[in-house]
Coordinates of C-alpha atoms in Angstrom, one line a residue:
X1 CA -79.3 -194.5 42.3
X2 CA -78.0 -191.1 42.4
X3 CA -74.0 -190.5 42.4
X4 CA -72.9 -187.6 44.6
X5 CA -69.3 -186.4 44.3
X6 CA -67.4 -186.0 47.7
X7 CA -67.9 -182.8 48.9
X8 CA -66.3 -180.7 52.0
X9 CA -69.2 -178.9 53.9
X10 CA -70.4 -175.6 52.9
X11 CA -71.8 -172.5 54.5
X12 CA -74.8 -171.1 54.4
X13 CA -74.0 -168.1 52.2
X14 CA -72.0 -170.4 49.7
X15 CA -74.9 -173.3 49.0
X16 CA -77.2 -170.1 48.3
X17 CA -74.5 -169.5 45.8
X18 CA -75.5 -173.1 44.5
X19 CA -79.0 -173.1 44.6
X20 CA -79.8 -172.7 40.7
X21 CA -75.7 -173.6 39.1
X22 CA -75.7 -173.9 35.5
X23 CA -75.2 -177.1 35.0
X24 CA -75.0 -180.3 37.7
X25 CA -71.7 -181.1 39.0
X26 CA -72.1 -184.2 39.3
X27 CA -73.0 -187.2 36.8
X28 CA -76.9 -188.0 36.7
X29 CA -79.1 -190.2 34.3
X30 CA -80.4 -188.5 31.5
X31 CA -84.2 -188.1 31.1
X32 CA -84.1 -185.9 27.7
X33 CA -86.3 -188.1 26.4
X34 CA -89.7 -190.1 27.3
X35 CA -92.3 -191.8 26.0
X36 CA -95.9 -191.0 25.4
X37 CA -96.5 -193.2 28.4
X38 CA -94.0 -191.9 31.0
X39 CA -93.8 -188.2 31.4
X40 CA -90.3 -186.3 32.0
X41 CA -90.7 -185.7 36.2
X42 CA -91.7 -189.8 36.2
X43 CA -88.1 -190.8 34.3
X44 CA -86.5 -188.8 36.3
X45 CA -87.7 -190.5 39.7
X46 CA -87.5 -193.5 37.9
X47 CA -83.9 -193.2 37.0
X48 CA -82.3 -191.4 39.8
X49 CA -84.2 -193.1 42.4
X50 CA -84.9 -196.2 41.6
X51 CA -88.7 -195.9 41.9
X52 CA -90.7 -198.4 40.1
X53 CA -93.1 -197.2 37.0
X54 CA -96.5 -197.3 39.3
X55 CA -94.5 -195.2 42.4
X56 CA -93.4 -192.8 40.8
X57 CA -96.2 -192.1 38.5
X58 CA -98.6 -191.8 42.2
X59 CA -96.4 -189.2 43.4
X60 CA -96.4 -187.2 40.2
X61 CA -99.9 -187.4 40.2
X62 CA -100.3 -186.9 44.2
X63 CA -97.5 -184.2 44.3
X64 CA -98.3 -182.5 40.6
X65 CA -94.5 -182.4 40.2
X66 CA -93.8 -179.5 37.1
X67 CA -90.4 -179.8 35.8
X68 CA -89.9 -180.0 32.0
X69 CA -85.5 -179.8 32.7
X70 CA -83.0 -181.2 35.5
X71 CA -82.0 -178.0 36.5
X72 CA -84.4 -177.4 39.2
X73 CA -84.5 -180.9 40.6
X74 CA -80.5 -181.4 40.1
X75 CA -80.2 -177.6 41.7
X76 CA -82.5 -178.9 44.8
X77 CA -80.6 -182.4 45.3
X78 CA -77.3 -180.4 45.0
X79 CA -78.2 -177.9 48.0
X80 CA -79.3 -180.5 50.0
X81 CA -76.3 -182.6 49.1
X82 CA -73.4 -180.2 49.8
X83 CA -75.2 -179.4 52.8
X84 CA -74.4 -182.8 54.2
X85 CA -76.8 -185.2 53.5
X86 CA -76.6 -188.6 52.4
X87 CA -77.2 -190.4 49.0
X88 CA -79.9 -192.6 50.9
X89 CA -81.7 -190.0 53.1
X90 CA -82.1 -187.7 50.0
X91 CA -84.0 -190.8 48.6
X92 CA -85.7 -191.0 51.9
X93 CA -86.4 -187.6 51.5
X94 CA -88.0 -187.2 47.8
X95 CA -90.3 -190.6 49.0
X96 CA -92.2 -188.7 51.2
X97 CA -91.6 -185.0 49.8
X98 CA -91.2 -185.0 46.0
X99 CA -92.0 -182.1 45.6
X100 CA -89.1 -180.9 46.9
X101 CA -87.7 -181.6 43.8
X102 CA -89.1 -178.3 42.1
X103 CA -89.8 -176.3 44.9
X104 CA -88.0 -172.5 46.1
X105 CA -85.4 -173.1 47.6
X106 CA -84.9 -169.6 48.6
X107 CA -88.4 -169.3 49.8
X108 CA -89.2 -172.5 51.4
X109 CA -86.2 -174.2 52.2
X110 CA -83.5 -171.9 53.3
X111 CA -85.6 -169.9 55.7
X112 CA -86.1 -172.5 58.1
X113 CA -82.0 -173.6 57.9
X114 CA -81.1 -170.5 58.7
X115 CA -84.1 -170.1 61.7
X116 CA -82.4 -173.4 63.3
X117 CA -79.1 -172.2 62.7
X118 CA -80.3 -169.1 64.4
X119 CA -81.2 -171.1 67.5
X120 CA -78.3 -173.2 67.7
X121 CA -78.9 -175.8 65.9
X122 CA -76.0 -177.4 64.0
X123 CA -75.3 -178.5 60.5
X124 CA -76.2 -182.5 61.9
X125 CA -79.2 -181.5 63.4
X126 CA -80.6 -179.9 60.6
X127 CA -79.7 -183.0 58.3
X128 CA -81.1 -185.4 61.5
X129 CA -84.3 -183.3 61.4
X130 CA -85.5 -182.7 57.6
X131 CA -83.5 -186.1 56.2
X132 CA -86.4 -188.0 58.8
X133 CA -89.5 -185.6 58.0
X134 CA -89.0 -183.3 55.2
X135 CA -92.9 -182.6 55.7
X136 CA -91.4 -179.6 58.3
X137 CA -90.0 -177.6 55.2
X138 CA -93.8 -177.1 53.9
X139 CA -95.2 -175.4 57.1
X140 CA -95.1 -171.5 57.0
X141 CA -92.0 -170.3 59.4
X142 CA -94.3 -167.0 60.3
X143 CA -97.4 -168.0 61.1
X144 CA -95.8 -172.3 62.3
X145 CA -92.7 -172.7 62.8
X146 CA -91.2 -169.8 64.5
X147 CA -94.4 -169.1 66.9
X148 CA -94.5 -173.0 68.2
X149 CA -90.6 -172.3 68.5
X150 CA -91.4 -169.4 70.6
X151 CA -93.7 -170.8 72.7
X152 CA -91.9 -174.4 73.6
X153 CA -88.1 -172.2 74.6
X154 CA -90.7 -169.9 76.9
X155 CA -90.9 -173.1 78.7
X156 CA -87.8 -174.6 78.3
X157 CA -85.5 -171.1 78.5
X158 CA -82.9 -173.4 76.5
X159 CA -82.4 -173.2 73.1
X160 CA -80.6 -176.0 73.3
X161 CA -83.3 -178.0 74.9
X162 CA -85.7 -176.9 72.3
X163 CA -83.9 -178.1 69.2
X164 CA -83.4 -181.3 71.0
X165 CA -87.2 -181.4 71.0
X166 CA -87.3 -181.4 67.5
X167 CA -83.9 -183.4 66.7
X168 CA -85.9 -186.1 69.0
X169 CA -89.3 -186.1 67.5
X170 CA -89.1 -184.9 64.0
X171 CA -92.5 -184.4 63.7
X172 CA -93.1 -181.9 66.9
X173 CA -92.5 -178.8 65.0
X174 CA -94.1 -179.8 62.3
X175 CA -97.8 -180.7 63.9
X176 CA -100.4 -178.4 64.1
X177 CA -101.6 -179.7 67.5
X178 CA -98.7 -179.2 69.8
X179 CA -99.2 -175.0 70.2
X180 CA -102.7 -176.0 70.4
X181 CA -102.1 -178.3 73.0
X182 CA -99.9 -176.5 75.3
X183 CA -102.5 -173.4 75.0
X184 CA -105.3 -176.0 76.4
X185 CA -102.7 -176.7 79.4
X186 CA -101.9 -173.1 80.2
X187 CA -105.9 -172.8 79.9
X188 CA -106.1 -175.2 82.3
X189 CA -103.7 -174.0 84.9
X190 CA -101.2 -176.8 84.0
X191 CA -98.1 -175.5 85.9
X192 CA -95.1 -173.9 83.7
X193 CA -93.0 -176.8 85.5
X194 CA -95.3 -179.7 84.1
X195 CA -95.0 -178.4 80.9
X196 CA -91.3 -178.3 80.6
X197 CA -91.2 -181.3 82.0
X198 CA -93.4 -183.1 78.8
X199 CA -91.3 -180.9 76.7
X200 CA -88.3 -182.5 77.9
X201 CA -89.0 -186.2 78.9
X202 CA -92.3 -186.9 76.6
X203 CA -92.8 -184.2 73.8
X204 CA -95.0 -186.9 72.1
X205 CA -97.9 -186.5 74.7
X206 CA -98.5 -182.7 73.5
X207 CA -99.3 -183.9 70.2
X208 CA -102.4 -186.2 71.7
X209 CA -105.7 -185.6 69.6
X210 CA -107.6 -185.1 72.3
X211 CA -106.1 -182.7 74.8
X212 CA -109.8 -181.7 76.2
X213 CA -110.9 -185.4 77.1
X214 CA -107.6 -186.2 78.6
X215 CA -107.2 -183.0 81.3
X216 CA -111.0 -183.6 81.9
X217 CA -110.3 -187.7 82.4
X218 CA -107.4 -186.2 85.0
X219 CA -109.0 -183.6 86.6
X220 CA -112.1 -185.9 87.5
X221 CA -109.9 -188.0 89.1
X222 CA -108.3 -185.4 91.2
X223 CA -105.1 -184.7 89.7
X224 CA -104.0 -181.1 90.9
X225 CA -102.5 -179.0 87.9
X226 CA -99.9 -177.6 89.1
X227 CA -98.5 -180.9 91.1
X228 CA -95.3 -183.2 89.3
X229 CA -98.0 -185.8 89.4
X230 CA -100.5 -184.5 86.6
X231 CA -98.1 -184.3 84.1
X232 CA -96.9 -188.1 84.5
X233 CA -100.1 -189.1 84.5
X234 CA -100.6 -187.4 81.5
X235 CA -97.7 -189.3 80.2
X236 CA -98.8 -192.8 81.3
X237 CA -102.3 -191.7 79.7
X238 CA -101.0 -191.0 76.6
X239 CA -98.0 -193.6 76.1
X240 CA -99.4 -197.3 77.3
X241 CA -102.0 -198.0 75.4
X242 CA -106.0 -199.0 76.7
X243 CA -105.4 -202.7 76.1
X244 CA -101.5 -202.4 77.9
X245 CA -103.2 -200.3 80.6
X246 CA -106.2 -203.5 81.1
X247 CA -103.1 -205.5 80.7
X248 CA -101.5 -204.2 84.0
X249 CA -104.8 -203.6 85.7
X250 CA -105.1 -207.7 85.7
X251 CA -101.7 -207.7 86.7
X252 CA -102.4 -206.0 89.8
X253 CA -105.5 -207.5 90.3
X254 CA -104.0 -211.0 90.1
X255 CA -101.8 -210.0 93.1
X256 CA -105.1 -209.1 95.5
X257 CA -105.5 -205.7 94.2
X258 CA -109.4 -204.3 93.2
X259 CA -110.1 -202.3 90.8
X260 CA -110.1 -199.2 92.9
X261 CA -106.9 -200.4 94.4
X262 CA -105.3 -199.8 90.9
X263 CA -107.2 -196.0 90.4
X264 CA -106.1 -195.1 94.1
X265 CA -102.5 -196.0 93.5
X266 CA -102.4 -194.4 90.0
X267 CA -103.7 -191.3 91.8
X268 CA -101.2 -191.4 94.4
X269 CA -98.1 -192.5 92.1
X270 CA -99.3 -192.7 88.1
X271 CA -95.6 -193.8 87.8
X272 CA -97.0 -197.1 88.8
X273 CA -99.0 -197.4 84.9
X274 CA -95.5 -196.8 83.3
X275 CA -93.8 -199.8 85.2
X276 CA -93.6 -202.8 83.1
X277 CA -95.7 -206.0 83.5
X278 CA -92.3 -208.1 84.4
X279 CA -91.2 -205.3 86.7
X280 CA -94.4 -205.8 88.6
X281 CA -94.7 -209.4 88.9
X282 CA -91.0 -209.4 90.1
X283 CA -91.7 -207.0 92.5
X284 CA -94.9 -208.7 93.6
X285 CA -93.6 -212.1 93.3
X286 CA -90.7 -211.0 95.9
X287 CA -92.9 -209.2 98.1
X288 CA -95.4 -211.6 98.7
X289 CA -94.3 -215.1 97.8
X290 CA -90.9 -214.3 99.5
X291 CA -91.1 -211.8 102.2
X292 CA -94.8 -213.1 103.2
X293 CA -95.9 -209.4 103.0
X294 CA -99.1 -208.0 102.0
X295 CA -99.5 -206.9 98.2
X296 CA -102.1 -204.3 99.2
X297 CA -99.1 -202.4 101.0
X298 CA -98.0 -201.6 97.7
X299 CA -101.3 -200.7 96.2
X300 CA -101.0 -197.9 99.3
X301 CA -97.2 -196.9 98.4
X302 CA -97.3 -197.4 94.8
X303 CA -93.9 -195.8 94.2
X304 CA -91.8 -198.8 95.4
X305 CA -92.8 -200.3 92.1
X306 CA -90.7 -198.3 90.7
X307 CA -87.6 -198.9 92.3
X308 CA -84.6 -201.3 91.7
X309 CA -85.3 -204.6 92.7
X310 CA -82.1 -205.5 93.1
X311 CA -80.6 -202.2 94.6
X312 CA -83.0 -200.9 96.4
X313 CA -86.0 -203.5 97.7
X314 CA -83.8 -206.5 98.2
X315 CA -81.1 -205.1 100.2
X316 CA -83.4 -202.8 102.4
X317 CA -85.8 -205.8 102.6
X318 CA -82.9 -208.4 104.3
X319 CA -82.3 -205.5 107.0
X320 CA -86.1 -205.3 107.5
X321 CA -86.8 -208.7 107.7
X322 CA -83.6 -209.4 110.4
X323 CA -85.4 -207.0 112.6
X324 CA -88.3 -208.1 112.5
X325 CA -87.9 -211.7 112.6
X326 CA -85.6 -210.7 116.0
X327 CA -88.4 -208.6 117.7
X328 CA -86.3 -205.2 116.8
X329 CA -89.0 -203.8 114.7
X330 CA -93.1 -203.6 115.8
X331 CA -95.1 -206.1 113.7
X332 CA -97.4 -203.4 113.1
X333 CA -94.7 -201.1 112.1
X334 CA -95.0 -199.8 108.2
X335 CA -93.6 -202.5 105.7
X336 CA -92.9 -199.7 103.2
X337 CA -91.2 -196.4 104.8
X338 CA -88.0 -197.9 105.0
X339 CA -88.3 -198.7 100.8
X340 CA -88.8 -194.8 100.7
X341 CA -86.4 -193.0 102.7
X342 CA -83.3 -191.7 101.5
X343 CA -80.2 -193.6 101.7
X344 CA -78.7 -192.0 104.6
X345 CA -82.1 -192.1 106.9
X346 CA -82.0 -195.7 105.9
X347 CA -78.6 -196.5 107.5
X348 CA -79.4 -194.3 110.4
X349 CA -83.1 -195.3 111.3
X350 CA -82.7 -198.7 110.9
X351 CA -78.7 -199.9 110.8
X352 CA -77.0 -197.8 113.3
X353 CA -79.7 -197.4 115.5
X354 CA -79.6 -200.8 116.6
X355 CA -76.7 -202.5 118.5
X356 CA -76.4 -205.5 115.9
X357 CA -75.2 -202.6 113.5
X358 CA -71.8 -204.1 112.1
X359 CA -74.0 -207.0 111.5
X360 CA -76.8 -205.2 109.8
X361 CA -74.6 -203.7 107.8
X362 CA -72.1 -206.4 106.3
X363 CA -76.0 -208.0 105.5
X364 CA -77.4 -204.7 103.7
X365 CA -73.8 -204.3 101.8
X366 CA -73.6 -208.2 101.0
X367 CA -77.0 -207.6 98.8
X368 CA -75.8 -204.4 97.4
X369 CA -72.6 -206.0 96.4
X370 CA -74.4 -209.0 94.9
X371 CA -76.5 -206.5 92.9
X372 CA -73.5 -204.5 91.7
X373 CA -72.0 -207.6 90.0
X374 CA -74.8 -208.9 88.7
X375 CA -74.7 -205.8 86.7
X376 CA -71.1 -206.4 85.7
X377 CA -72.4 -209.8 84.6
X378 CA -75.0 -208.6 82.4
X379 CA -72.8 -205.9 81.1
X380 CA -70.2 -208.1 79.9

């Protein structure tokens, strides 16, 4: 394996210093020699990284690795090294990119640490970023990397926020289809709002093969552009895959819901395809095998799915079910609204309204408090 020295961090201007040295400065394998079998750039993967004789001769051969010398290969790993990273993600690194190992460093490596430097970026970001897809350093930073830059921070108006993209997909700013992609939404009068939001919760879903199919899917079934509700659909879409998404379609439907059932609620809360199959059966399970409620209740107010079970529907469900088990609440009333009201129209509409208040309230905080330390519990 290789065998770094400890070295403090450098800047910028100093490891351009130490692109090409004169000689390594640290201890490597020699690879002066080979035999008429094993070329010079195949020892030297061989030795320093512990690739076996038919690995490293496929990347030689895939890559066309040139180097006759270690200087330019010990003058790469030595950049990369002093820059911060690791023994292990420098192996990482040369698996996927050998040929890094003879490649400008001037030319196609330092402009791109200096453009993410120039955005904000630090020193661990930049090691974060390349060390888990070196593939970014290949992509032109005129006519790639700088433009898709552009475009996501016109969105996002955060530098910050736009290196985070990248530090959490290391792939984004590498893949051809995300400007692309975020051209077809703006095409398609996908609000400025909708696509900040995918750029900060789900960047993967701009890097979807098919952007045309999917709006189209969306747009046929009503989904409005410019509402919160097209982009997570277009999340949900792109992130539970079609045998997941039957999966919780016969989930529903084993609780009384039809097919349409499922598309209407989707349409109305698409937040209901990103809730997990045990959050629904709990919810469903307590809903109608507890509280003797109808499930197709939820199939019209979808977005109770999606709330704590144990915080929210529980608590709020022991105040309903007093009231209406005392004749304080119509038995055609709505099961749902008070699931969906803010806290403090909960406690007013249907706690202090009512003369059995202190009551309703030691009941509602009882569950809240029950909920709170089974949290604890799983915590510790």
């Amino acid at each position: 394996m290789l065998k770094f020295n400890t070295w403090p961090k450098k800047t910028l201007i100093y490891l351009k210093c130490l692109t090409f040295p004169q000689a390594s400065p640290f201890s490597r394998h020699s690879c002066t020699t080979t035999s008429d079998s094993t070329s010079f750039e195949v020892s030297y993967l061989i030795h320093n990284f512990n690739f076996s004789q038919k690995s490293a001769s496929k990347l030689c051969s895939t890559y066309r690795l040139g180097f006759k010398t270690t200087q330019k290969p010990d003058s790469v790993l030595n950049f990369f090294a002093n820059f911060g990273f690791s023994n292990s993600q420098l192996c990482n690194m040369i698996a996927k990119a050998p040929w890094l190992l003879s490649c400008n460093l001037s030319k196609r490596v330092l402009p791109k640490f200096e453009f993410f430097l120039s955005k904000g970026a630090s020193d661990s970001d930049i090691v974060s970023l390349i060390s888990k897809n070196p593939r970014l350093l290949c992509r032109s930073l005129e006519n790639h990397t700088s433009p898709t830059y552009e475009l996501v921070y016109r969105f996002l108006q955060s530098h910050k926020d736009a290196i985070a993209c990248a530090v959490h997909n290391p792939s984004f700013f590498e893949d051809s289809r995300v400007p692309q992609n975020i051209k077809l939404l703006i095409d398609n009068g996908v609000a400025d709002s909708n696509i900040a939001r995918l750029l900060r919760i789900r960047n993967r879903t701009l890097q979807v093969r098919d952007m045309v199919s999917l709006l189209k899917e969306l747009q046929d079934l009503g989904f409005n552009p410019s509402k919160t509700t097209f982009g997570v659909a277009m999340i949900a879409k792109t992130s539970v895959t079609k045998t997941r998404w039957k999966e919780k379609v016969d989930t529903f439907k084993k609780w009384g819901w039809s097919d349409e059932d499922v598309i209407e609620a989707f349409k109305k809360q698409p937040y209901c395809m990103l809730t997990s199959i045990h959050k629904i059966n709990l919810v469903m399970d307590f809903w109608v095998n507890q509280l003797s409620w109808d499930a197709l209740a939820l199939a019209k107010h979808p977005s109770i799915l999606s709330l704590s079970l144990e915080k929210r529907i529980t608590p709020r469900a022991s105040v309903v079910q007093f009231l209406l088990n005392n004749g304080l609440r119509r038995k055609n009333a709505s099961l749902t609204s008070p699931f969906l009201v803010p806290e403090e129209m909960f406690l007013d509409r249907f706690i202090k309204d009512f003369k059995e208040s202190s009551y309703l309230l030691k009941l509602y905080e009882e569950k809240l408090k029950l909920a709170c330390t089974r949290d604890k519990t799983c915590m510790s």
